[in-house]
XYZ file of C-alpha atoms in Angstrom:
680
model
C -7.801 17.213 25.924
C -8.039 19.503 23.067
C -11.323 20.527 21.516
C -11.393 18.510 18.174
C -12.586 20.592 14.814
C -16.226 20.086 14.566
C -17.174 17.333 11.682
C -19.975 19.662 10.384
C -17.631 22.808 9.917
C -15.385 20.728 7.191
C -15.870 22.444 3.753
C -16.525 20.369 1.067
C -15.400 16.720 0.772
C -18.587 15.303 0.406
C -17.234 11.725 -0.191
C -14.994 11.713 2.417
C -18.055 12.832 4.925
C -20.221 10.398 3.309
C -18.142 7.491 3.747
C -17.374 8.338 7.377
C -20.840 8.717 8.264
C -21.896 5.463 6.664
C -19.830 3.628 8.749
C -21.074 5.268 11.739
C -24.745 4.150 11.126
C -23.460 0.452 10.030
C -20.092 -0.411 11.427
C -20.298 -3.765 9.478
C -19.343 -1.885 6.252
C -16.066 -2.427 7.145
C -14.547 0.989 7.825
C -13.024 3.357 5.242
C -9.598 4.248 3.432
C -9.263 7.937 2.529
C -6.971 8.655 -0.094
C -5.628 12.302 -1.296
C -2.716 14.850 -1.382
C -1.620 15.813 1.745
C -3.461 19.273 3.381
C -6.820 18.033 2.517
C -8.580 17.531 5.914
C -8.461 13.611 5.937
C -7.031 13.694 9.593
C -9.218 16.455 10.937
C -12.653 14.529 9.504
C -11.645 11.220 11.041
C -10.754 12.753 14.451
C -13.910 14.735 13.962
C -16.182 11.700 13.497
C -15.509 10.521 17.110
C -17.625 12.985 18.769
C -20.632 11.827 16.544
C -20.344 8.256 17.535
C -23.130 7.220 19.694
C -21.759 6.029 23.275
C -21.142 2.368 24.232
C -22.137 0.330 27.523
C -19.223 -1.280 29.132
C -18.617 -3.656 31.915
C -17.172 -1.444 34.978
C -13.487 -2.321 35.351
C -12.883 -4.163 32.203
C -9.728 -3.055 29.980
C -11.126 -4.839 27.223
C -14.452 -2.822 27.022
C -16.730 -5.893 27.054
C -20.342 -5.391 26.555
C -22.626 -6.080 29.574
C -25.257 -7.695 27.224
C -22.855 -10.186 26.167
C -19.464 -10.217 27.725
C -16.718 -12.078 26.135
C -16.414 -15.771 27.818
C -12.578 -15.639 27.416
C -11.676 -11.982 28.420
C -8.589 -11.837 30.195
C -10.207 -9.578 32.871
C -13.256 -12.140 33.425
C -15.370 -13.917 34.132
C -17.791 -10.963 34.860
C -20.555 -11.236 37.022
C -23.915 -9.749 35.978
C -23.701 -6.075 36.862
C -25.264 -3.148 35.258
C -22.998 -1.380 32.522
C -21.512 2.214 32.410
C -21.725 4.377 29.697
C -18.731 5.948 27.993
C -17.904 7.639 24.520
C -16.544 5.679 21.732
C -12.909 5.728 21.620
C -10.839 6.524 18.607
C -7.445 4.880 18.939
C -4.743 6.300 16.985
C -2.205 3.753 15.743
C 1.342 5.590 14.764
C 3.297 3.939 11.942
C 6.273 3.436 13.956
C 4.483 1.581 16.904
C 6.252 -1.474 18.400
C 4.480 -5.010 17.899
C 3.815 -4.951 21.937
C 2.113 -1.749 21.623
C -0.106 -2.641 19.003
C -1.393 -6.187 20.622
C -0.337 -5.799 24.246
C 2.989 -7.073 26.434
C 3.051 -10.310 28.321
C 5.356 -10.228 31.468
C 7.603 -13.163 30.307
C 9.426 -13.236 33.613
C 6.356 -13.610 35.873
C 4.826 -16.081 33.455
C 7.722 -18.299 33.656
C 8.400 -17.878 37.446
C 5.049 -17.632 38.824
C 2.704 -19.123 36.049
C 0.940 -15.637 35.952
C -0.527 -14.127 32.624
C 0.207 -10.613 33.577
C -0.974 -9.004 30.368
C -0.838 -5.055 29.533
C -3.208 -4.671 26.914
C -2.233 -2.896 23.785
C -4.057 -0.555 21.082
C -6.029 -3.519 19.537
C -7.788 -4.020 23.060
C -8.341 0.367 23.546
C -10.002 0.231 19.939
C -12.466 -2.824 20.595
C -16.126 -1.291 19.976
C -14.669 1.891 18.660
C -12.501 3.194 16.013
C -8.809 2.269 14.893
C -6.974 5.219 13.061
C -3.992 4.709 10.858
C -2.674 8.081 9.461
C -0.400 7.032 6.741
C -1.383 3.451 6.657
C 0.763 2.610 3.484
C 3.886 3.492 5.200
C 2.933 0.759 8.293
C 5.469 -2.160 8.711
C 4.640 -5.251 7.464
C 4.763 -7.007 10.678
C 1.928 -4.528 12.181
C 0.066 -5.136 8.982
C -0.125 -8.994 9.533
C -1.311 -8.299 13.082
C -4.159 -5.916 11.940
C -4.971 -8.584 8.952
C -5.669 -11.225 11.799
C -7.433 -9.166 14.104
C -9.698 -8.002 11.491
C -10.292 -11.396 9.982
C -10.796 -13.030 13.443
C -12.433 -10.333 15.521
C -9.937 -11.022 17.972
C -6.221 -10.177 18.929
C -3.727 -13.081 20.341
C -0.542 -12.756 22.079
C 1.382 -16.052 22.144
C 5.034 -16.259 23.612
C 6.645 -19.833 24.244
C 3.204 -21.858 25.119
C 1.680 -18.779 27.166
C -1.418 -17.224 25.164
C -3.752 -14.664 25.746
C -6.726 -13.794 23.884
C -9.209 -11.089 23.831
C -11.823 -9.342 21.277
C -10.940 -6.716 19.051
C -13.830 -5.745 16.739
C -13.345 -1.960 15.417
C -13.893 0.207 12.779
C -10.602 0.551 10.787
C -9.952 3.861 9.143
C -6.919 4.543 7.560
C -5.610 7.833 5.438
C -2.759 7.743 2.921
C -1.171 9.873 0.424
C -0.706 7.837 -2.974
C 2.423 9.290 -3.742
C 4.404 7.845 -0.697
C 3.293 4.312 -1.881
C 0.405 1.808 -2.125
C -1.139 -0.625 0.293
C -0.709 -4.344 0.335
C -3.691 -5.998 -1.632
C -4.724 -8.031 1.517
C -4.974 -4.989 3.757
C -6.540 -2.881 1.086
C -9.308 -5.362 0.632
C -9.954 -5.166 4.531
C -11.285 -1.569 3.947
C -14.883 -1.413 3.332
C -15.049 1.774 1.533
C -12.740 3.935 -0.317
C -12.856 7.907 -1.051
C -10.556 9.910 -3.150
C -10.012 13.409 -1.760
C -8.239 16.507 -3.506
C -8.375 20.046 -2.513
C -10.842 22.560 -4.069
C -10.038 24.505 -6.974
C -12.892 27.006 -6.234
C -11.621 30.085 -4.985
C -14.575 30.889 -2.702
C -14.289 27.550 -1.246
C -10.953 27.721 -0.415
C -11.324 31.089 1.163
C -14.031 29.588 3.446
C -11.886 26.707 4.706
C -9.090 29.030 5.262
C -11.389 31.440 7.288
C -12.804 28.701 9.399
C -9.457 27.169 9.893
C -7.954 30.293 11.516
C -10.907 30.881 13.483
C -10.514 27.424 15.135
C -7.000 28.094 15.581
C -7.507 31.259 17.509
C -10.370 29.957 19.578
C -11.062 26.381 19.714
C -14.087 26.329 22.088
C -15.612 29.146 20.805
C -15.529 28.036 17.324
C -16.776 24.372 18.518
C -19.701 26.305 20.274
C -20.518 27.781 17.226
C -21.309 24.738 15.579
C -22.606 22.513 18.712
C -26.552 22.912 17.007
C -25.452 21.479 13.777
C -23.241 18.661 15.734
C -26.209 17.923 18.043
C -28.476 17.486 15.004
C -25.879 15.340 12.940
C -25.633 12.943 15.834
C -29.330 12.575 16.360
C -29.447 12.017 12.664
C -26.851 8.960 12.948
C -28.865 7.590 15.927
C -32.023 7.480 14.100
C -30.542 5.988 11.026
C -29.186 3.262 13.532
C -32.476 2.718 15.138
C -33.870 2.390 11.058
C -31.100 0.127 10.194
C -32.565 -3.181 11.250
C -35.769 -2.624 9.204
C -34.368 -1.804 5.840
C -35.445 -4.402 3.124
C -32.889 -5.655 0.547
C -34.883 -6.934 -1.959
C -34.178 -9.610 -4.498
C -33.816 -7.064 -7.393
C -31.321 -4.877 -5.848
C -29.204 -7.772 -4.937
C -29.114 -8.974 -8.117
C -28.139 -5.421 -9.430
C -25.078 -5.777 -6.609
C -24.145 -9.299 -7.743
C -24.287 -8.291 -11.584
C -22.138 -5.034 -10.605
C -19.331 -7.059 -8.980
C -19.287 -9.399 -11.496
C -18.990 -7.163 -14.440
C -16.158 -5.378 -12.834
C -14.403 -8.571 -12.074
C -13.513 -7.994 -8.397
C -12.213 -11.027 -6.512
C -13.648 -12.902 -4.021
C -17.399 -12.203 -2.470
C -16.418 -9.421 0.061
C -16.852 -6.633 -2.420
C -20.884 -7.925 -2.801
C -21.402 -7.958 0.869
C -19.862 -4.747 1.474
C -22.053 -3.050 -1.385
C -25.159 -4.750 0.332
C -24.381 -3.441 3.576
C -23.347 0.157 2.198
C -26.513 -0.046 -0.033
C -28.449 -0.719 3.138
C -26.858 1.954 5.230
C -27.382 4.671 2.458
C -31.074 3.716 2.560
C -31.154 4.395 6.550
C -29.380 7.494 6.207
C -31.802 8.663 4.005
C -34.573 7.619 5.982
C -35.807 5.123 3.721
C -36.866 1.429 4.649
C -36.349 0.173 1.034
C -32.751 -0.230 -0.944
C -33.015 1.698 -4.475
C -31.034 1.342 -7.424
C -29.626 4.826 -6.760
C -28.322 3.273 -3.575
C -26.510 0.620 -5.146
C -24.786 2.817 -7.670
C -23.774 4.818 -4.721
C -22.507 1.961 -2.960
C -20.382 0.371 -5.928
C -18.643 4.086 -6.383
C -17.534 3.645 -2.803
C -16.991 0.006 -2.350
C -15.506 -0.957 -5.525
C -12.783 1.332 -6.861
C -9.635 -0.161 -4.811
C -11.178 -3.731 -5.230
C -10.814 -3.604 -9.029
C -6.863 -2.766 -9.325
C -4.991 -5.822 -10.557
C -1.546 -3.889 -10.085
C -0.186 -0.763 -8.334
C -0.005 1.024 -11.571
C -3.620 0.540 -12.442
C -5.213 4.193 -11.740
C -8.167 3.676 -8.953
C -11.569 4.529 -9.961
C -14.831 3.158 -11.902
C -16.014 3.509 -15.457
C -19.528 4.870 -14.429
C -20.934 4.526 -17.732
C -20.335 0.754 -17.427
C -21.656 0.935 -14.257
C -25.021 2.504 -15.347
C -25.344 -0.079 -18.131
C -24.598 -2.943 -16.042
C -27.313 -1.653 -13.464
C -29.735 -1.082 -16.247
C -29.439 -4.447 -17.816
C -29.666 -6.245 -14.117
C -32.541 -3.631 -13.164
C -36.181 -4.896 -13.198
C -37.507 -6.719 -15.994
C -40.388 -4.173 -16.702
C -37.810 -1.446 -17.518
C -36.158 -3.663 -20.222
C -39.640 -4.563 -21.691
C -40.401 -0.719 -22.113
C -37.382 -0.610 -23.965
C -38.292 -3.171 -26.506
C -40.624 -1.098 -28.455
C -40.441 0.174 -31.959
C -39.235 3.806 -30.869
C -35.607 2.676 -30.114
C -33.280 4.101 -32.515
C -32.087 1.801 -35.199
C -29.114 -0.176 -34.290
C -25.565 0.690 -35.779
C -23.883 -1.502 -37.826
C -22.428 -3.265 -34.365
C -25.548 -3.531 -33.028
C -25.364 -0.522 -30.851
C -28.297 2.048 -30.716
C -26.271 4.814 -31.895
C -23.274 3.005 -33.342
C -20.969 4.021 -30.582
C -20.201 1.019 -29.051
C -20.620 1.868 -25.498
C -17.459 3.497 -24.584
C -15.753 2.759 -27.285
C -13.748 5.196 -29.639
C -16.553 6.528 -32.049
C -16.069 5.500 -35.591
C -14.516 8.357 -37.821
C -14.667 9.199 -41.467
C -11.976 8.266 -43.754
C -10.831 11.928 -44.300
C -10.902 12.450 -40.172
C -8.322 9.432 -39.850
C -4.794 10.455 -38.663
C -2.557 8.940 -41.158
C -0.050 6.371 -39.724
C 3.681 7.633 -39.071
C 6.062 7.426 -41.879
C 8.208 4.463 -42.454
C 11.069 6.654 -44.084
C 11.483 9.758 -41.912
C 14.803 9.126 -40.880
C 14.536 8.954 -37.373
C 16.633 6.372 -35.814
C 13.634 4.600 -34.445
C 13.851 1.793 -37.061
C 17.595 1.966 -37.894
C 19.592 -1.041 -36.737
C 20.828 -1.634 -33.201
C 24.088 -2.523 -34.608
C 25.056 0.945 -36.276
C 23.699 3.557 -33.933
C 25.780 6.509 -35.681
C 24.690 5.094 -39.338
C 24.329 7.812 -42.098
C 20.736 9.137 -41.894
C 20.146 8.793 -38.180
C 20.091 12.221 -35.998
C 22.169 11.397 -32.825
C 20.674 14.224 -31.328
C 16.878 14.024 -32.493
C 14.342 12.978 -29.474
C 11.926 10.661 -30.227
C 8.440 9.842 -28.902
C 7.860 7.747 -25.725
C 7.009 4.519 -26.640
C 4.647 2.179 -24.914
C 6.125 -0.457 -22.516
C 5.792 -4.217 -23.330
C 3.758 -6.641 -21.093
C 5.315 -7.026 -17.786
C 6.441 -10.371 -16.411
C 7.516 -11.916 -13.345
C 11.354 -11.276 -12.757
C 14.007 -13.434 -11.576
C 15.105 -12.545 -7.541
C 17.407 -9.806 -7.229
C 19.067 -9.056 -3.780
C 21.850 -7.432 -1.852
C 24.509 -10.098 -0.606
C 25.338 -10.154 2.957
C 23.418 -9.624 5.950
C 21.614 -6.274 6.564
C 19.518 -4.460 9.059
C 17.180 -2.262 7.169
C 13.816 -2.014 7.326
C 11.628 -5.103 6.939
C 10.681 -6.302 3.691
C 11.106 -9.125 1.149
C 13.847 -8.657 -0.691
C 17.456 -9.462 1.034
C 18.745 -11.432 3.971
C 18.489 -9.145 7.404
C 18.341 -9.243 10.962
C 14.642 -8.771 11.832
C 12.081 -8.566 14.601
C 10.385 -11.619 12.458
C 11.810 -14.634 10.905
C 13.516 -18.021 11.848
C 15.356 -17.815 15.262
C 19.504 -17.952 14.603
C 20.615 -17.382 18.194
C 20.465 -15.480 21.293
C 21.734 -12.255 23.112
C 21.109 -10.393 26.179
C 18.209 -7.821 25.658
C 19.263 -4.201 25.649
C 15.711 -2.854 26.285
C 12.345 -4.457 27.102
C 12.042 -8.011 25.829
C 10.359 -8.625 22.841
C 11.274 -12.293 21.661
C 12.491 -14.647 24.378
C 14.889 -17.538 23.494
C 13.596 -19.979 25.981
C 16.321 -22.555 25.782
C 19.071 -19.912 26.227
C 17.132 -18.577 29.118
C 16.792 -21.798 30.759
C 20.398 -22.637 30.099
C 21.561 -19.295 31.796
C 19.237 -19.947 34.733
C 20.065 -23.664 35.340
C 23.624 -23.100 37.181
C 22.072 -20.618 39.726
C 19.128 -22.579 41.013
C 20.882 -24.037 44.154
C 22.325 -20.497 45.075
C 18.930 -18.979 44.670
C 17.312 -21.619 46.900
C 15.034 -23.359 44.613
C 12.482 -25.754 46.651
C 9.822 -26.386 44.523
C 9.318 -27.345 40.776
C 9.417 -23.804 39.211
C 12.600 -22.447 37.780
C 13.889 -19.450 39.473
C 14.294 -16.664 36.945
C 15.597 -13.364 37.241
C 16.372 -10.640 34.545
C 19.924 -11.432 34.073
C 18.841 -14.903 32.732
C 16.307 -13.642 29.999
C 17.912 -13.887 26.474
C 16.520 -12.200 23.241
C 16.159 -14.374 20.520
C 18.139 -12.843 17.144
C 16.101 -13.656 14.072
C 16.868 -13.431 10.518
C 14.149 -12.533 7.823
C 14.139 -10.158 4.595
C 14.515 -6.612 4.539
C 13.615 -3.816 1.902
C 16.213 -2.052 -0.028
C 16.709 1.181 -2.224
C 16.493 -0.215 -5.845
C 18.024 2.522 -7.904
C 17.351 2.240 -11.647
C 19.765 3.659 -14.162
C 18.147 3.643 -17.546
C 19.892 4.404 -20.931
C 17.680 6.351 -22.913
C 19.799 7.257 -25.802
C 19.925 6.453 -29.392
C 21.495 3.145 -29.336
C 18.356 2.039 -27.499
C 15.778 3.971 -29.256
C 14.833 1.010 -31.594
C 10.995 0.853 -31.236
C 10.532 -2.660 -30.141
C 13.853 -2.866 -28.147
C 12.898 0.220 -25.822
C 9.357 -1.250 -25.731
C 10.977 -4.607 -24.350
C 13.329 -2.222 -21.879
C 10.404 -0.646 -20.761
C 8.319 -3.914 -19.950
C 11.695 -5.145 -18.301
C 12.058 -1.960 -15.925
C 8.203 -2.163 -15.273
C 8.346 -5.783 -14.081
C 11.404 -5.122 -12.135
C 9.342 -2.166 -10.368
C 5.971 -4.594 -9.868
C 8.671 -6.938 -7.981
C 9.978 -3.958 -5.993
C 6.256 -3.178 -5.111
C 5.654 -6.595 -3.845
C 8.818 -6.795 -1.897
C 8.397 -3.158 0.004
C 11.365 -1.275 -1.609
C 12.208 2.084 -2.021
C 12.803 2.903 -5.759
C 14.511 5.676 -7.611
C 15.017 6.379 -11.284
C 17.972 8.309 -12.930
C 18.154 8.583 -17.134
C 20.625 9.244 -19.159
C 21.007 10.405 -22.872
C 22.448 13.192 -24.837
C 24.821 15.262 -22.926
C 23.753 14.552 -19.232
C 21.871 12.562 -16.792
C 19.062 13.550 -14.567
C 17.177 12.240 -11.654
C 13.837 11.354 -12.906
C 12.299 10.001 -9.642
C 14.254 10.966 -6.256
C 13.872 7.555 -4.128
C 10.385 7.293 -3.042
C 8.041 4.230 -1.724
C 5.692 5.167 -4.363
C 6.670 2.478 -7.557
C 3.420 3.626 -9.505
C 5.355 7.190 -9.582
C 8.271 5.667 -11.096
C 5.952 3.741 -13.889
C 4.511 7.114 -14.591
C 8.067 8.398 -15.118
C 9.110 5.574 -17.149
C 5.815 5.693 -19.536
C 6.753 9.218 -20.655
C 10.467 8.702 -20.855
C 11.637 10.099 -24.366
C 14.852 8.353 -26.206
C 17.377 9.778 -28.510
C 20.824 11.266 -28.684
C 24.434 9.987 -27.389
C 25.157 7.894 -24.580
C 26.811 9.472 -21.704
C 26.963 6.273 -19.411
C 29.456 7.707 -17.177
C 26.987 10.726 -16.241
C 24.507 8.261 -15.512
C 26.795 6.203 -13.017
C 28.046 9.520 -11.302
C 24.536 10.780 -11.073
C 23.522 7.528 -9.260
C 26.511 7.540 -7.095
C 25.327 11.338 -5.819
C 21.835 9.871 -5.205
C 22.979 6.972 -3.219
C 25.449 9.287 -1.314
C 22.513 11.383 -0.040
C 20.414 8.467 0.723
C 23.167 6.999 2.772
C 23.194 9.853 4.924
C 19.392 9.932 5.049
C 18.598 6.347 5.659
C 21.914 4.410 6.462
C 20.270 1.046 7.436
C 18.513 0.728 4.031
C 21.221 -0.927 1.525
C 20.969 -0.087 -2.160
C 20.906 -2.134 -5.164
C 21.944 -0.440 -8.457
C 20.019 -1.843 -11.463
C 21.603 -0.396 -14.653
C 19.664 -0.907 -17.726
C 21.845 -0.419 -21.029
C 23.381 -2.138 -23.800
C 27.007 -0.988 -22.593
C 27.797 1.642 -25.091
C 29.153 4.872 -24.102
C 29.628 7.757 -26.415
C 30.058 11.591 -26.596
C 32.905 13.417 -24.858
C 36.537 12.366 -24.628
C 37.322 8.817 -23.781
C 33.590 8.012 -22.910
C 34.527 4.254 -22.449
C 37.677 4.969 -20.018
C 35.191 7.560 -17.997
C 32.329 5.249 -17.581
C 34.712 2.751 -16.387
C 36.153 4.814 -13.661
C 32.737 5.703 -12.891
C 31.820 2.418 -12.103
C 34.788 1.322 -10.035
C 33.209 4.485 -7.345
C 30.139 2.266 -6.937
C 32.342 -1.020 -6.613
C 34.996 0.897 -4.227
C 31.929 1.577 -1.825
C 30.850 -1.933 -1.726
C 27.193 -1.072 -4.072
C 25.550 -4.265 -4.902
C 24.614 -3.958 -8.870
C 23.212 -5.744 -11.545
C 23.364 -5.060 -15.527
C 20.499 -5.600 -17.421
C 22.202 -6.336 -20.547
C 19.991 -4.953 -23.668
C 22.083 -5.615 -26.380
C 20.317 -7.529 -29.448
C 21.154 -8.991 -32.482
C 23.260 -11.654 -33.724
C 26.441 -9.701 -33.459
C 27.137 -8.780 -29.829
C 30.017 -6.630 -28.309
C 29.504 -7.696 -24.755
C 29.963 -4.365 -23.769
C 27.489 -4.661 -20.630
C 29.261 -7.915 -19.321
C 32.369 -5.573 -18.921
C 30.264 -2.988 -17.072
C 29.223 -5.337 -14.835
C 32.948 -6.650 -14.108
C 33.893 -2.890 -13.625
C 30.862 -2.555 -11.032
C 31.824 -5.705 -9.420
C 28.238 -6.864 -10.040
C 26.481 -9.202 -12.325
C 24.909 -9.087 -15.797
C 21.866 -10.606 -17.091
C 20.183 -10.524 -20.460
C 16.296 -9.424 -20.732
C 15.644 -12.951 -21.326
C 17.542 -14.243 -18.205
C 15.458 -11.635 -16.213
C 12.386 -13.724 -16.856
C 11.475 -15.980 -13.653
C 10.802 -18.581 -16.347
C 13.300 -18.224 -18.656
C 14.902 -21.557 -20.264
C 18.525 -19.831 -19.590
C 17.681 -19.194 -16.166
C 16.052 -22.715 -15.597
C 19.457 -24.001 -17.115
C 21.620 -22.288 -14.591
C 19.380 -23.640 -11.731
C 19.378 -26.942 -12.788
C 23.190 -26.765 -12.986
C 23.486 -25.293 -9.867
C 21.397 -27.783 -8.007
C 23.545 -30.677 -9.910
C 26.559 -29.357 -8.481
C 24.959 -29.173 -5.087
C 23.844 -32.817 -5.072
């Protein structure tokens, strides 16, 4: 086994180290999620923590790490007779993002279960991690079916394996530690909430600190054992401090005053549920024990809030994580001991401002400005195309090549379901129909490898004709390997949703572009919830550009969308050709993920010779390759040219207006009712 990098040799990253150490002191805190850019010692710190964890006492020979003081009565290796336990180091078990379900929860021998009635069970990673650490690197890339299993185990403290009436249960209580790079996508809210704490890490910008990081890493790579020996004394001291804090933890007092501060803080930041309050209380208690104190203070509550709340206050994946520390301090002061508030009620307070605040500052609001300092509103008659009518994009007074400042997106809304027709075999998700490992059973086939999902009736039908020739004499069914049938299932897959957004002058009216951005933002939220990859192509002026290559990070796409400028002509063909190039590369890179092309435009095409004909030829390229497409028609006004509908026909796709894109739109409701009536 390779020598791990010493925990005490990590340079900087104070929040990361504190979050991990608090979980070592009190595993009830609930684990930690480490978010940050690549190359910031996230994995190094987690792996180094294992050497500091206290040893655990286990029942000899138990594959499920039962505690001899209170063995699990339902342990598959039990019941356990009274015996002295053996001590071993706490395990750090790594869950690869590409692991199979059987590798995580364990595998049941279905053939022996059917023919012999024996529960032959091979434990998985959840059993290995019991009473230890379960570490998931790049946890945001974990497949949904594995996330579901993790959520169940974390909620119940046990893992269940059930197959066709045969079930096995074992305890699975572990410290969940995950690392992720936010650029590659966000976590599902349910799993995010299961992490007790979260810390943000970034590489230091201090030259001396970076030099020290490189120096220590090179020394470790040259001689791991020698480097670890030089830090052995510090490691021992830290291990002893963790042990002392664990011993002190039961004696730490959580007073009513600090408990009120915890509740007030969670209420002020509007976090969902009560888990945040409980995690904050446990974290504050662990902080006090770590500091060697028997009483929790307001400073402990403040630090606990900074660790436990940032990831719980996000309402959508585009919200930046973090906490308003001024608001936090104000909340703690208001919920603090009454004596402090009475002392602040004297005549020495500054006179309240016009709004009642001490300095008139409004507590984090924008300070008032003198009349002479106010920025004048933008002129309405500056000749820019922002206020020009949509029906006259090239009217006199408009500058076709002028670039306008980005406008804010309108409020997002819930969109209609857009999907790729047919049956795919892509990554698990929630958009289009696909053959998946989970979902409703649609048939049975012979297993190509290890059997994972038994189709019981098909297996019995395959074995039944051979019972006499196999000498069956008892009640049991004689089943052989050739009889086993694998269930085929149909579920949902995630797709590559490539947005092609028209940012030309014809789209530049401010209210109109705000609505367009709101629609695209809504579709991005939908893509996030359906576990899609997304990409963004924009076109205006004379060319198109890939604003965001295909990625799992939909918040990166939202950021690009926010800063999208508008203006110029409408090179629609260039946008479609650029999208064609992006999809061609992605088909080579990830052939199983089917694309969905979403073109957001009013359908106009200008600039260059025969722009409309050229756009039609570019659209037919996508149709020839069978790319599923949707055109979001952004044309507005009483007089409509219907160009977006014509583009949809050239693409072989469908067209929807901005109003029809809403899931609760009247137009969509009428269509649904009509379709239902015809079906009836």
